[in-house]
CSV table of C-alpha atoms and ligand atoms in Angstrom, one decimal:
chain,number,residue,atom,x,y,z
A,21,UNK,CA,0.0,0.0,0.0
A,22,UNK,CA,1.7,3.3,-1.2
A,23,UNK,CA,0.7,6.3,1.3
A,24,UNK,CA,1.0,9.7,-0.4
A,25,UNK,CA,1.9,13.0,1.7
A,26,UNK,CA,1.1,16.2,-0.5
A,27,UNK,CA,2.4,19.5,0.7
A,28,UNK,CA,-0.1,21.4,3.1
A,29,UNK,CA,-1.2,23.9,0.3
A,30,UNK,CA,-3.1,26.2,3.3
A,31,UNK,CA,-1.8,29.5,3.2
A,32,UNK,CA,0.7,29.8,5.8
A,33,UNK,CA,0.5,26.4,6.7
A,34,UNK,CA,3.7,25.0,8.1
A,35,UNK,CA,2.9,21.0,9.4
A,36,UNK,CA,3.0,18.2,7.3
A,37,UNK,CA,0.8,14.8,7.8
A,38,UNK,CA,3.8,12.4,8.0
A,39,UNK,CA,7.7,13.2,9.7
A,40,UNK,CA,10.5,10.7,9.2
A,41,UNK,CA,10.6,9.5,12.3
A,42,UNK,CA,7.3,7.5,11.7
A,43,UNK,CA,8.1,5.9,8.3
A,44,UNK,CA,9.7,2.8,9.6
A,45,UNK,CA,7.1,1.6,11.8
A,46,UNK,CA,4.8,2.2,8.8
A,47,UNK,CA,6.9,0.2,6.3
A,48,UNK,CA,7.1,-2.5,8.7
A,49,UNK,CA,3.2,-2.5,8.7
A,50,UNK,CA,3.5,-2.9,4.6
A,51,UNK,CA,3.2,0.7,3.6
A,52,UNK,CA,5.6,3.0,0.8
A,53,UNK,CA,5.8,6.1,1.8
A,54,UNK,CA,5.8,9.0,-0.9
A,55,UNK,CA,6.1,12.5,0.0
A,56,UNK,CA,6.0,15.5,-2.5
A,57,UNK,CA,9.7,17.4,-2.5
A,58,UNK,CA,9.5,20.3,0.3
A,59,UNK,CA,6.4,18.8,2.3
A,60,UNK,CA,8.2,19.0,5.3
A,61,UNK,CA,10.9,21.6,4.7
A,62,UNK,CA,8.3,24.7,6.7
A,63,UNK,CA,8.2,21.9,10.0
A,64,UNK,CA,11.5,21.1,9.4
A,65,UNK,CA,11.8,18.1,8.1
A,66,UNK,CA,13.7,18.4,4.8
A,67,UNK,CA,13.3,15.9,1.9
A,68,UNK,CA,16.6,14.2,2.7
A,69,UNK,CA,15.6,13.0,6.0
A,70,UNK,CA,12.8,11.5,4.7
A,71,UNK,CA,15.0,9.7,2.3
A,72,UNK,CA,17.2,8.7,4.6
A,73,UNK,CA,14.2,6.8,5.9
A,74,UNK,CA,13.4,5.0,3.2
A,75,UNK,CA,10.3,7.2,1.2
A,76,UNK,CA,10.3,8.2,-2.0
A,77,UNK,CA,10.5,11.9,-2.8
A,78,UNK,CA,8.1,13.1,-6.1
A,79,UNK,CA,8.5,16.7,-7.5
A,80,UNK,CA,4.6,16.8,-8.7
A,81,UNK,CA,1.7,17.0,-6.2
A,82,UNK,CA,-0.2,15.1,-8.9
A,83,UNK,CA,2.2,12.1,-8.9
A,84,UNK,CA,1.7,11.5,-5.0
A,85,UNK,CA,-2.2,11.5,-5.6
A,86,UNK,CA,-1.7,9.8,-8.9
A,87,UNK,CA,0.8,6.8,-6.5
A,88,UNK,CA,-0.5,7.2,-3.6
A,89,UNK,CA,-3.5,4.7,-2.3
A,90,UNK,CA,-3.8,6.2,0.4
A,91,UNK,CA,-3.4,10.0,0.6
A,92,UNK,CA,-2.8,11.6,4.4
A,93,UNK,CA,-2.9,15.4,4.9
A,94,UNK,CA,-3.2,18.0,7.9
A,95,UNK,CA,-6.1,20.0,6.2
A,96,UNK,CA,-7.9,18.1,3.2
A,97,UNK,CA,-10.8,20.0,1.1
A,98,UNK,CA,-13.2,20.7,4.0
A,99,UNK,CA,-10.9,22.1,7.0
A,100,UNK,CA,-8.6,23.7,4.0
A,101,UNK,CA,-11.5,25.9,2.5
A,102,UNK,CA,-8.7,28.6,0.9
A,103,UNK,CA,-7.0,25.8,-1.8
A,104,UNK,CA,-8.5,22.7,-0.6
A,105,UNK,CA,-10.7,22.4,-3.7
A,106,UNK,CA,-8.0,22.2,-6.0
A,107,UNK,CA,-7.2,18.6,-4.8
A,108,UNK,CA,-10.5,17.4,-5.4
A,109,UNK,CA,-9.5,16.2,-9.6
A,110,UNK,CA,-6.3,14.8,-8.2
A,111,UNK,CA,-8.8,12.1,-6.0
A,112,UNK,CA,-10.4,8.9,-7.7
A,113,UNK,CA,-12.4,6.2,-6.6
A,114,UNK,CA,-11.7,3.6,-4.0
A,115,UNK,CA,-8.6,5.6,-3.5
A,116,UNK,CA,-8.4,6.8,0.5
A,117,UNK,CA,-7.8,9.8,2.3
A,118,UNK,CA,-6.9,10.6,5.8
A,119,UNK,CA,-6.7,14.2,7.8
A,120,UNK,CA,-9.0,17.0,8.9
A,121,UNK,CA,-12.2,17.2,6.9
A,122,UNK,CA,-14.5,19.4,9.2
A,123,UNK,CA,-17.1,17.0,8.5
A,124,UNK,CA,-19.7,18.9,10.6
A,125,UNK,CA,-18.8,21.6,8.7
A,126,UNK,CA,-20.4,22.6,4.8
A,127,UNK,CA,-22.7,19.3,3.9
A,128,UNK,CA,-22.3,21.3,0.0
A,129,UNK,CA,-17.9,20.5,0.6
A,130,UNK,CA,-18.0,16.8,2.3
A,131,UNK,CA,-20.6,16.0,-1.4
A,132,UNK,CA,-18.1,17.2,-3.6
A,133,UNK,CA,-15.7,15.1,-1.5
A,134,UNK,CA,-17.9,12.0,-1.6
A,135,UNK,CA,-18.5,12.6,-5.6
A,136,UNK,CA,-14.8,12.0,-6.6
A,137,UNK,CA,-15.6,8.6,-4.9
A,138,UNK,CA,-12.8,8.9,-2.4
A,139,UNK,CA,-13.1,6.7,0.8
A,140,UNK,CA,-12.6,9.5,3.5
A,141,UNK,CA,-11.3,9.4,7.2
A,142,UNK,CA,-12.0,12.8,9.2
A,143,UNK,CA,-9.6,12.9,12.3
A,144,UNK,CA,-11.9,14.8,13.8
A,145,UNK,CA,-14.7,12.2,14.5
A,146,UNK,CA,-12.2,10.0,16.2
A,147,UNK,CA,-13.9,8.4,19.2
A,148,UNK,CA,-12.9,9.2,22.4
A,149,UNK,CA,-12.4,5.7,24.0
A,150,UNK,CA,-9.0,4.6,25.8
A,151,UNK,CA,-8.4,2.3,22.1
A,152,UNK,CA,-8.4,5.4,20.1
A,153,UNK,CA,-6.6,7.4,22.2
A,154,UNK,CA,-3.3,7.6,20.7
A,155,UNK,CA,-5.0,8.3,17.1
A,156,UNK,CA,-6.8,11.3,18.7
A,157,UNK,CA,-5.4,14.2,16.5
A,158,UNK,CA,-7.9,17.0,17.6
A,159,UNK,CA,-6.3,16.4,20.9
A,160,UNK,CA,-2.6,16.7,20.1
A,161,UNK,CA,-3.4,19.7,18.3
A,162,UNK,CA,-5.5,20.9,21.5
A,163,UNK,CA,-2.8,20.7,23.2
A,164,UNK,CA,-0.3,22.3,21.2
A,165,UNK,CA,-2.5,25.2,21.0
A,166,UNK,CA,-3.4,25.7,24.6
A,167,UNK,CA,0.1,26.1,25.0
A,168,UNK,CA,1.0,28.7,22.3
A,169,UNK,CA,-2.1,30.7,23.6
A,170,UNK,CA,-0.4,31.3,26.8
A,171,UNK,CA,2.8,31.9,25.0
A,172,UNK,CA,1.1,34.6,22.9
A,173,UNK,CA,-0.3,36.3,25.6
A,174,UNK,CA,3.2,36.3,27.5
A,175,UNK,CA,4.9,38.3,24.7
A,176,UNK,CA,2.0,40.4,24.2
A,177,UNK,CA,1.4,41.5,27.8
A,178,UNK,CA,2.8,44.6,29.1
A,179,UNK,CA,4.1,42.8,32.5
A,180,UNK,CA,5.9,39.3,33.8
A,181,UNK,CA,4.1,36.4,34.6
A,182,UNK,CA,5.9,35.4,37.8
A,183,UNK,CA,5.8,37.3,41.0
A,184,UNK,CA,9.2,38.3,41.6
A,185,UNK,CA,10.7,39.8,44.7
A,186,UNK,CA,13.9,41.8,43.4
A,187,UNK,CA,16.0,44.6,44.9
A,188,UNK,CA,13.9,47.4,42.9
A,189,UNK,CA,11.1,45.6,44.8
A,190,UNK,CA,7.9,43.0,44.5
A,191,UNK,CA,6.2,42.2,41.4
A,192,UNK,CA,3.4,40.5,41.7
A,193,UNK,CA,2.4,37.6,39.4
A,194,UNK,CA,0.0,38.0,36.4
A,195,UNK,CA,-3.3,36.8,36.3
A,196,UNK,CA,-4.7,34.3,34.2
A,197,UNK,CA,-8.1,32.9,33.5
A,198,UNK,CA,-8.9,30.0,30.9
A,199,UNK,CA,-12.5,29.7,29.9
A,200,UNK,CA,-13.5,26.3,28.6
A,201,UNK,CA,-11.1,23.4,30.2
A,202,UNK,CA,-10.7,21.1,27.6
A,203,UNK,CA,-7.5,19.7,26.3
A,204,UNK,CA,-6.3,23.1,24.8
A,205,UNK,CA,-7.7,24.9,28.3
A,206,UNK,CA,-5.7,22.4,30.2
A,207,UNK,CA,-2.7,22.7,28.3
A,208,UNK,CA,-2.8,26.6,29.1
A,209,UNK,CA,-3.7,26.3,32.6
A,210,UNK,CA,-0.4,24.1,32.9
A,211,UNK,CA,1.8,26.2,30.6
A,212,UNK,CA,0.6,29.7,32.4
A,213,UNK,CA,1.7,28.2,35.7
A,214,UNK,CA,4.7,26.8,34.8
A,215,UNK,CA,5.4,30.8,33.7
A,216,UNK,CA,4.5,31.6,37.3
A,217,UNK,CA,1.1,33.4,36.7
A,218,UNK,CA,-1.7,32.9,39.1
A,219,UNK,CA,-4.3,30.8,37.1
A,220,UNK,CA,-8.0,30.1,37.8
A,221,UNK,CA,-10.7,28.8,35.0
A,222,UNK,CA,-13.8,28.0,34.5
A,223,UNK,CA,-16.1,25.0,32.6
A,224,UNK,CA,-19.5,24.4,32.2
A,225,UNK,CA,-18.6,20.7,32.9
A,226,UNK,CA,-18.6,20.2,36.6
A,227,UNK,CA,-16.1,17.1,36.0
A,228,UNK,CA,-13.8,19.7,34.6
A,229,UNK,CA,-12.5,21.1,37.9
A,230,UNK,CA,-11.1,18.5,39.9
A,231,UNK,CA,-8.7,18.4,36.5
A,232,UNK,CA,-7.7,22.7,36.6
A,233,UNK,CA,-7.6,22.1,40.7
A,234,UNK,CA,-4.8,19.0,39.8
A,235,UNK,CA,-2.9,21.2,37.7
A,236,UNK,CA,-2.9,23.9,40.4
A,237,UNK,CA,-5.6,26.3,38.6
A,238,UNK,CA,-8.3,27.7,41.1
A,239,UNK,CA,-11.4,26.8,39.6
A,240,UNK,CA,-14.4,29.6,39.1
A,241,UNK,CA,-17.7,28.2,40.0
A,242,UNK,CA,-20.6,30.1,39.0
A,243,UNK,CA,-23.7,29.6,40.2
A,244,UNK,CA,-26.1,27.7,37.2
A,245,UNK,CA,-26.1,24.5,36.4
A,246,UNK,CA,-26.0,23.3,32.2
A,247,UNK,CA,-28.1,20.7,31.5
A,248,UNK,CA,-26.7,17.6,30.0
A,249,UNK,CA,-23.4,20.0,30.3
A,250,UNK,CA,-21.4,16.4,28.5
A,251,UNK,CA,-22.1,14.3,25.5
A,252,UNK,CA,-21.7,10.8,25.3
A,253,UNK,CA,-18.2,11.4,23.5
A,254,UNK,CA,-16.9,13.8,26.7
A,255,UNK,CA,-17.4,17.0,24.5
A,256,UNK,CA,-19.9,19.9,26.0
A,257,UNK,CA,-23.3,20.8,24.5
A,258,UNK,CA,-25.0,23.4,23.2
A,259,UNK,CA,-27.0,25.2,25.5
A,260,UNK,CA,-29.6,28.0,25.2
A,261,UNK,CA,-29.1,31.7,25.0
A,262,UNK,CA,-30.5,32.6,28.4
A,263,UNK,CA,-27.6,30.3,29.8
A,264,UNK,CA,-25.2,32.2,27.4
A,265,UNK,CA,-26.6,35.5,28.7
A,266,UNK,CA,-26.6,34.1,32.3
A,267,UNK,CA,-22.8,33.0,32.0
A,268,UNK,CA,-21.9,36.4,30.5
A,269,UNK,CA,-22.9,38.1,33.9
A,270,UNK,CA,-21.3,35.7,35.9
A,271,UNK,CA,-18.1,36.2,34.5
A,272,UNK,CA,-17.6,39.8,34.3
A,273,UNK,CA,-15.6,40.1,37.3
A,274,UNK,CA,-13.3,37.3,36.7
A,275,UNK,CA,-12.7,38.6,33.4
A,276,UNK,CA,-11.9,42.0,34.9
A,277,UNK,CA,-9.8,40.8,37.3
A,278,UNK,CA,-7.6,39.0,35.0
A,279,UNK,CA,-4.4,40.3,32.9
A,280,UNK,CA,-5.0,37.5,30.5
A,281,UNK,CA,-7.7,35.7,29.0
A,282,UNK,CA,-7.6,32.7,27.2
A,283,UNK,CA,-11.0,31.4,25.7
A,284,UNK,CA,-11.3,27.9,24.2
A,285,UNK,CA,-15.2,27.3,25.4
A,286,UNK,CA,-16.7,25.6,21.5
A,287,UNK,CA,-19.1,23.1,21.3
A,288,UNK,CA,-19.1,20.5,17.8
A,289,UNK,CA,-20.4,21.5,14.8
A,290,UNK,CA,-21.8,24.7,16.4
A,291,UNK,CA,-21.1,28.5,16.5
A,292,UNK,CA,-18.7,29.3,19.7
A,293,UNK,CA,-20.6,31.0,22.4
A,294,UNK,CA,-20.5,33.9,23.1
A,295,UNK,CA,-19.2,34.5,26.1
A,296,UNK,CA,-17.0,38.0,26.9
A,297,UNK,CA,-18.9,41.2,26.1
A,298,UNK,CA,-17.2,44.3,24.7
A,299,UNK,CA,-18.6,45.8,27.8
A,300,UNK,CA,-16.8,43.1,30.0
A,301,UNK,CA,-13.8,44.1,27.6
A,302,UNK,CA,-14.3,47.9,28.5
A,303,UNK,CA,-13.6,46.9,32.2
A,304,UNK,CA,-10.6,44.8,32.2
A,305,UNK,CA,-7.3,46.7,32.5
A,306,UNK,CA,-5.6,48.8,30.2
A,307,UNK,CA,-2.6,46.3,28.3
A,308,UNK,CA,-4.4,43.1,29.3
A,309,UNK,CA,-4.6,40.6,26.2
A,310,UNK,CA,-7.5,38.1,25.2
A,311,UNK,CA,-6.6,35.2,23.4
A,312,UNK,CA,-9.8,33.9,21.7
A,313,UNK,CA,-8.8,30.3,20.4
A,314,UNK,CA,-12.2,30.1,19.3
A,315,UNK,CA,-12.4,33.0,17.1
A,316,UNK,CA,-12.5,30.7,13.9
A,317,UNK,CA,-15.7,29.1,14.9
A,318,UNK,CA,-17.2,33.1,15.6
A,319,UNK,CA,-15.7,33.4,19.0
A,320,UNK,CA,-15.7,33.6,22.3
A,321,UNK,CA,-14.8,37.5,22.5
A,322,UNK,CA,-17.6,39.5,20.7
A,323,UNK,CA,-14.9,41.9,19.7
A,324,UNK,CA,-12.8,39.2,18.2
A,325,UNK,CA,-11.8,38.6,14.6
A,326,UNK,CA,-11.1,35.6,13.0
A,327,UNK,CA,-7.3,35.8,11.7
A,328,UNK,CA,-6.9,39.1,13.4
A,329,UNK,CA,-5.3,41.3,16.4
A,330,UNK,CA,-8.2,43.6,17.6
A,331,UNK,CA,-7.2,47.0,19.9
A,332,UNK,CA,-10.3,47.3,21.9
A,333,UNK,CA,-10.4,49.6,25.0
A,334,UNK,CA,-6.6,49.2,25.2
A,335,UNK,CA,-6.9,45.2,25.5
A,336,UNK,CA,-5.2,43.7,22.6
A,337,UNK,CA,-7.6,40.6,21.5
A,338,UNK,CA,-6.0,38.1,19.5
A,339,UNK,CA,-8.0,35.9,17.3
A,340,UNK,CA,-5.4,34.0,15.4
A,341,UNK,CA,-6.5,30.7,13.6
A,342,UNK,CA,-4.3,27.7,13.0
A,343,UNK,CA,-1.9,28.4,15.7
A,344,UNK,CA,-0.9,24.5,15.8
A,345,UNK,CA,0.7,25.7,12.5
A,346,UNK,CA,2.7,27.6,14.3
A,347,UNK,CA,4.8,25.2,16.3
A,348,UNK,CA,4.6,22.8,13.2
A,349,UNK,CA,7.4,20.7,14.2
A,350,UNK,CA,6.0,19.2,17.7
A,351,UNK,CA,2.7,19.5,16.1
A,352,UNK,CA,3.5,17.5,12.6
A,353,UNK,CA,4.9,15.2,15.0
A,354,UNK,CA,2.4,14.9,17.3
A,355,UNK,CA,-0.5,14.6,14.4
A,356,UNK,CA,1.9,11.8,12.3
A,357,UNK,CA,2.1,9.3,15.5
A,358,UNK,CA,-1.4,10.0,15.8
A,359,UNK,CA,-2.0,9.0,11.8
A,360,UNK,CA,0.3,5.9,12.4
A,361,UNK,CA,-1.4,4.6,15.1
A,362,UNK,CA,-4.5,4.6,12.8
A,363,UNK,CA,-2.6,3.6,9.5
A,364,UNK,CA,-1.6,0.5,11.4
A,365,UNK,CA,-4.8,-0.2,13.4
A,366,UNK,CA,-6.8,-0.2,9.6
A,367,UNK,CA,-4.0,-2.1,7.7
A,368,UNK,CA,-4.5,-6.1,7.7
A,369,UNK,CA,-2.6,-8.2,5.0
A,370,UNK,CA,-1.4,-5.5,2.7
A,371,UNK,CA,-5.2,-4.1,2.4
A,372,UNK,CA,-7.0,-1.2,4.3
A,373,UNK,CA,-9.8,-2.6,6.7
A,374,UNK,CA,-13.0,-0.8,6.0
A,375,UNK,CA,-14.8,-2.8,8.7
A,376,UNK,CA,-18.2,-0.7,9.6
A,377,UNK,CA,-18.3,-3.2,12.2
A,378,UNK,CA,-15.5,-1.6,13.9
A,379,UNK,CA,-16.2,1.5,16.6
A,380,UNK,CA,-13.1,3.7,15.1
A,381,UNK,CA,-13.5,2.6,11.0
A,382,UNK,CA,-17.2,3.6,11.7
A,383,UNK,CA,-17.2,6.5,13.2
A,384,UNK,CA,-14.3,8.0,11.4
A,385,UNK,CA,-15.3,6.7,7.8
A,386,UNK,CA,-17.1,10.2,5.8
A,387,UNK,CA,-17.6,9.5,2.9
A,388,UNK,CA,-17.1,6.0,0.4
A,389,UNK,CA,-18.8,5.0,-3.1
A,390,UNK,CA,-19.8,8.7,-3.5
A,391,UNK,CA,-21.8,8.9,-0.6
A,392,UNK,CA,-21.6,10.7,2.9
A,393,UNK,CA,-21.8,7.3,5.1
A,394,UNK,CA,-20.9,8.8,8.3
A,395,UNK,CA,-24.2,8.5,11.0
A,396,UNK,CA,-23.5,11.1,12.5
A,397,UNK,CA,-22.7,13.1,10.2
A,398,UNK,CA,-26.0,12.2,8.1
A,399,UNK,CA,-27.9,12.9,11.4
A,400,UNK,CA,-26.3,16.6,11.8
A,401,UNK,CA,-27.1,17.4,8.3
A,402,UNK,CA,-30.9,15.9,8.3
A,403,UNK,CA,-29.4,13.8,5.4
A,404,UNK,CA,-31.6,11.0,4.3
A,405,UNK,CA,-30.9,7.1,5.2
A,406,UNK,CA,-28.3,6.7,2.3
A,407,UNK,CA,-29.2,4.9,-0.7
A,408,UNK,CA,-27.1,1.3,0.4
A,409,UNK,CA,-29.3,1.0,3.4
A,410,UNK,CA,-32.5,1.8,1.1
A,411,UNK,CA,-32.2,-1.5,-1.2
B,518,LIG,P1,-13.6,21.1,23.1
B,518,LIG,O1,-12.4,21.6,22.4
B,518,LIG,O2,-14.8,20.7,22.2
B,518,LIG,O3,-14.2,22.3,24.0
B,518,LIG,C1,-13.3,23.0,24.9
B,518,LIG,C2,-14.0,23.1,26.3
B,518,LIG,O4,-15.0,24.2,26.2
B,518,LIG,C3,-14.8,21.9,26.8
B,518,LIG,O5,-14.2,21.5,28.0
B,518,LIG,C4,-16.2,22.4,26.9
B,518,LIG,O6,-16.9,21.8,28.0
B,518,LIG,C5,-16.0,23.8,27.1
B,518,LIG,N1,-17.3,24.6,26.8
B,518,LIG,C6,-18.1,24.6,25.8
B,518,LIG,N2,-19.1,25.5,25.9
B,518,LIG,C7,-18.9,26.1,27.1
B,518,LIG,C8,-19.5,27.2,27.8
B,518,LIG,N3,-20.7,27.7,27.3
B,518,LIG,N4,-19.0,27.6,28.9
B,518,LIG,C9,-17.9,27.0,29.4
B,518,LIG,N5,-17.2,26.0,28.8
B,518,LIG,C10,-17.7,25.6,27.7
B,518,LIG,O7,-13.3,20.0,24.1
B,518,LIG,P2,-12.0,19.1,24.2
B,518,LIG,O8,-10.8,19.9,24.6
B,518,LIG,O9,-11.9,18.4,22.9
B,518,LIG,O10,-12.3,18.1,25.4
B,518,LIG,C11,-13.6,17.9,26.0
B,518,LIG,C12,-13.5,16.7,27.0
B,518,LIG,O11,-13.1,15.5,26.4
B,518,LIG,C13,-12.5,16.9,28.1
B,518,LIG,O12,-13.0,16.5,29.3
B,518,LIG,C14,-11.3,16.0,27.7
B,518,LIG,O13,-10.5,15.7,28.8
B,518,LIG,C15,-12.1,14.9,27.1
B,518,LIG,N6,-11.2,14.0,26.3
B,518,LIG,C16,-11.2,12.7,26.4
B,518,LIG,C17,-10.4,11.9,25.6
B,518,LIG,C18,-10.4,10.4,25.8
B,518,LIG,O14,-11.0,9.9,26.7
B,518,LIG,N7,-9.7,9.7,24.9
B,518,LIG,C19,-9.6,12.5,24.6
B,518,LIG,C20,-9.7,13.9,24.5
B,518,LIG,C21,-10.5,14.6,25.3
C-alpha cells in the first residue's frame, strides 16, 4: 500500500501529515511512503531526511495522488477551504484519504468530497475511548494550541508572569483565566503556571474542575447549572441563549480581574458561544490581552476577529486561527504518530480494513462510493438514510 503525503497547500501552513521518524514503523506494517519534494521543509523536516528513511520523494503534487493509495494530509478539502478544492481532480475512486475534513462543517464540501468517490477518514470524529486514544489528533493539536495561547499572551502582555521579589522591589504575578477546560484549556492552565502566573478557570462541565484544581488552577464556579453539560463522547453541549446571557454576567468580574484571557469554550459542529462582552472588555485593565482560540468558529470574544489582532479599549484581543501551524514541528509530530497509530490499526494483510463493524473505522469513515456514510454526520445534516441502506 503506497501512502501519499502532499504538501499542506493552506496558506501559511507549516505542518506536514507524515515526519521521518514514523516511516519505519509504517513500512514494517506494509506501507511505501511517498512524500511530494519540500512537504516538510516549513516543520523542518527536509526531503533528505525523509530519504534517509526510506520514502520516496516526487516533485509533482499530482504524482503523489496519482501513487498514492492512500493519501494523508493535515487540512484536506473541508478544513482547508482557501485551496482545498483544488485537490479534489487529483482524488479517484476507491482511493483513500486521511486528515481533517471538518465533516460537521459545509454538507455542499463533504458532497463534492464524496463525488470523486474517495473513501474519507476525518480525524476529527475520532472516538474518544482509551483504544483510540493515541489516534486522537484534535487532541494533540488541542494541546499544542493551549500552549501557544499562553505563550502569545506572554509576549504580548505589558508585564511578567511570575511574582518576583527583586531589589527594585515586588512584582506581583499576572493573572490568568482560561475559559472552557478542555485539552487546549488544560494545556494553558499548565503552561501559564509553569510561567509563574496565578491561574483560575472555568467549565461548564462540573467534571472539569477537579482536572484545573490538579494542575494547580483555582477553579471559578458560577452559580447555574448546564443541563446535560457532556455528551456521550466527553465534549460539551450546546446550550440555550439565556444560559449564554446568564454565563456572560457571571463572568464579568473574573474577566476584569484578569491580565489575560484565554477562551477555548466551542461546542461541535456549532457556533462558539459567546461568552465575553465588549462591555466586560471595556472593564478589564488597560494592556491586558484576550486570546480567543475560538475565534474561527465566531468566537468567544464579541470583539474578536477571526485571523486578526483587535485593539479594543486598550486590550489587545488576539484571534489568530491555525496556531498549531505555528509550532509545526511538535505539532506535525504529534499529528503523524497520531495517523500511524491509525494507519496501522486499519492495515491487515497488505489491504485497508474498511470494517463498519468496527467502533473507530465507523465512526471515522465520511464519505465512500460517493456517498456521505458517516451516522452522525448524516444525522447533523438531516441527510436522508443513504441509498445502500434503502435497497
Ligand atoms: P472542546 O475543544 O470541544 O471544548 C473545549 C471546552 O469548552 C470543553 O471542555 C467544553 O466543556 C467547554 N465549553 C463549551 N461550551 C462552554 C460554555 N458555554 N461555557 C464554558 N465552557 C464551555 O473540548 P475538548 O478539549 O476536545 O475536550 C472535551 C473533553 O473530552 C475533556 O473533558 C477532555 O478531557 C475529554 N477528552 C477525552 C479523551 C479520551 O477519553 N480519549 C480524549 C480527548 C479529550
Amino acid at each position: 500500500m503506497i501512502l501519499g503525503v502532499p504538501k499542506e497547500s493552506y496558506p501559511g501552513e507549516r505542518r506536514v501529515a507524515l515526519v521521518p521518524v514514523v516511516i519505519p514503523n509504517l513500512t514494517k506494517a506494509g506501507f511505501e511512503v511517498v512524500v511530494e519534494s519540500g512537504a516538510g521543509a516549513g516543520a523542518g523536516y527536509p526531503d533528505e531526511l525523509y530519504t534517509e528513511k526510506g520514502a520516496k520523494i516526487l516533485p509533482e503534487r499530482a504524482a503523489v495522488f496519482a501513487q498514492a493509495d492512500i493519501v494523508v494530509q493535515v487540512l484536506c478539502y473541508g478544513s482547508n477551504d482557501i485551496t482545498g478544492k483544488a485537490d479534489l481532480p487529483l482524488m479517484r475512486r476507491g482511493q483513500a484519504l486521511i486528515g481533517f475534513l471538518r465533516p460537521l462543517g459545509s454538507v455542499e464540501v463533504i458532497q463534492e468530497i464524496a463525488r470523486t468517490g474517495v473513501t474519507s477518514f476525518a480525524v476529527e470524529l475520532m472516538p474518544r475511548t482509551t483504544r483510540a486514544q493515541n489516534m486522537d489528533a484534535l487532541s494533540s493539536m488541542g494541546t499544542i494550541c493551549g500552549y501557544k495561547a499562553v505563550l502569545l499572551a506572554g509576549v504580548t502582555l505589558p508585564k511578567i508572569f511570575p511574582m518576583l521579589t527583586t531589589a527594585a522591589g515586588t512584582i506581583t504575578p499576572a493573572r490568568v483565566f482560561v475559559i472552557g477546560a478542555g485539552v487546549a484549556g488544560l494545556q494553558a492552565i499548565a503552561t501559564a503556571r509553569r510561567l509563574g502566573a496565578v491561574v483560575s478557570a472555568y467549565d461548564m462541565r462540573p467534571a472539569a474542575k477537579e482536572q484545573v484544581q490538579s494542575l494547580g488552577g483555582r477553579f471559578v464556579e458560577l452559580p447555574i447549572e448546564a443541563k446535560n453539560a457532556q455528551d456521550a463522547r466527553g465534549y460539551g453541549t450546546a446550550q440555550d441563549e439565556s444560559f449564554y446571557a446568564r454565563q456572560r454576567e457571571l463572568l464579568g468580574r473574573a474577566v476584569a480581574e484578569s491580565d489575560v484571557v484565554i477562551a477555548t469554550a466551542v461546542v461541535p459542529g456549532k457556533k462558539a458561544p459567546v461568552l465575553i462582552t465588549a462591555d466586560m472588555v471595556k472593564h478589564m485593565a488597560p494592556g491586558s490581552v484576550i486570546v480567543d482560540l475560538a475565534a474561527e468558529r465566531g468566537g468567544n470574544c464579541e470583539l474578536s476577529q477571526a485571523g486578526k489582532v483587535v485593539i479594543a479599549h486598550d486590550v489587545k484581543i488576539i484571534g489568530e486561527i491555525n496556531l498549531a501551524s505555528e509550532v509545526p514541528y511538535h505539532a506535525s509530530q504529534m499529528y503523524a504518530r497520531n495517523l500511524t497509530a491509525f494507519l496501522t490499526y486499519l492495515a491487515k494483510d497488505g489491504k485497508l480494513r474498511v470494517d463498519a463493524d468496527d467502533e473507530i473505522v465507523r465512526e471515522t469513515l465520511l464519505t465512500r462510493d460517493g456517498e456521505i456514510v458517516n451516522a452522525r454526520v448524516r444525522e447533523f445534516f438531516k441527510l436522508p438514510e443513504p441509498a445502500a441502506s434503502r435497497q
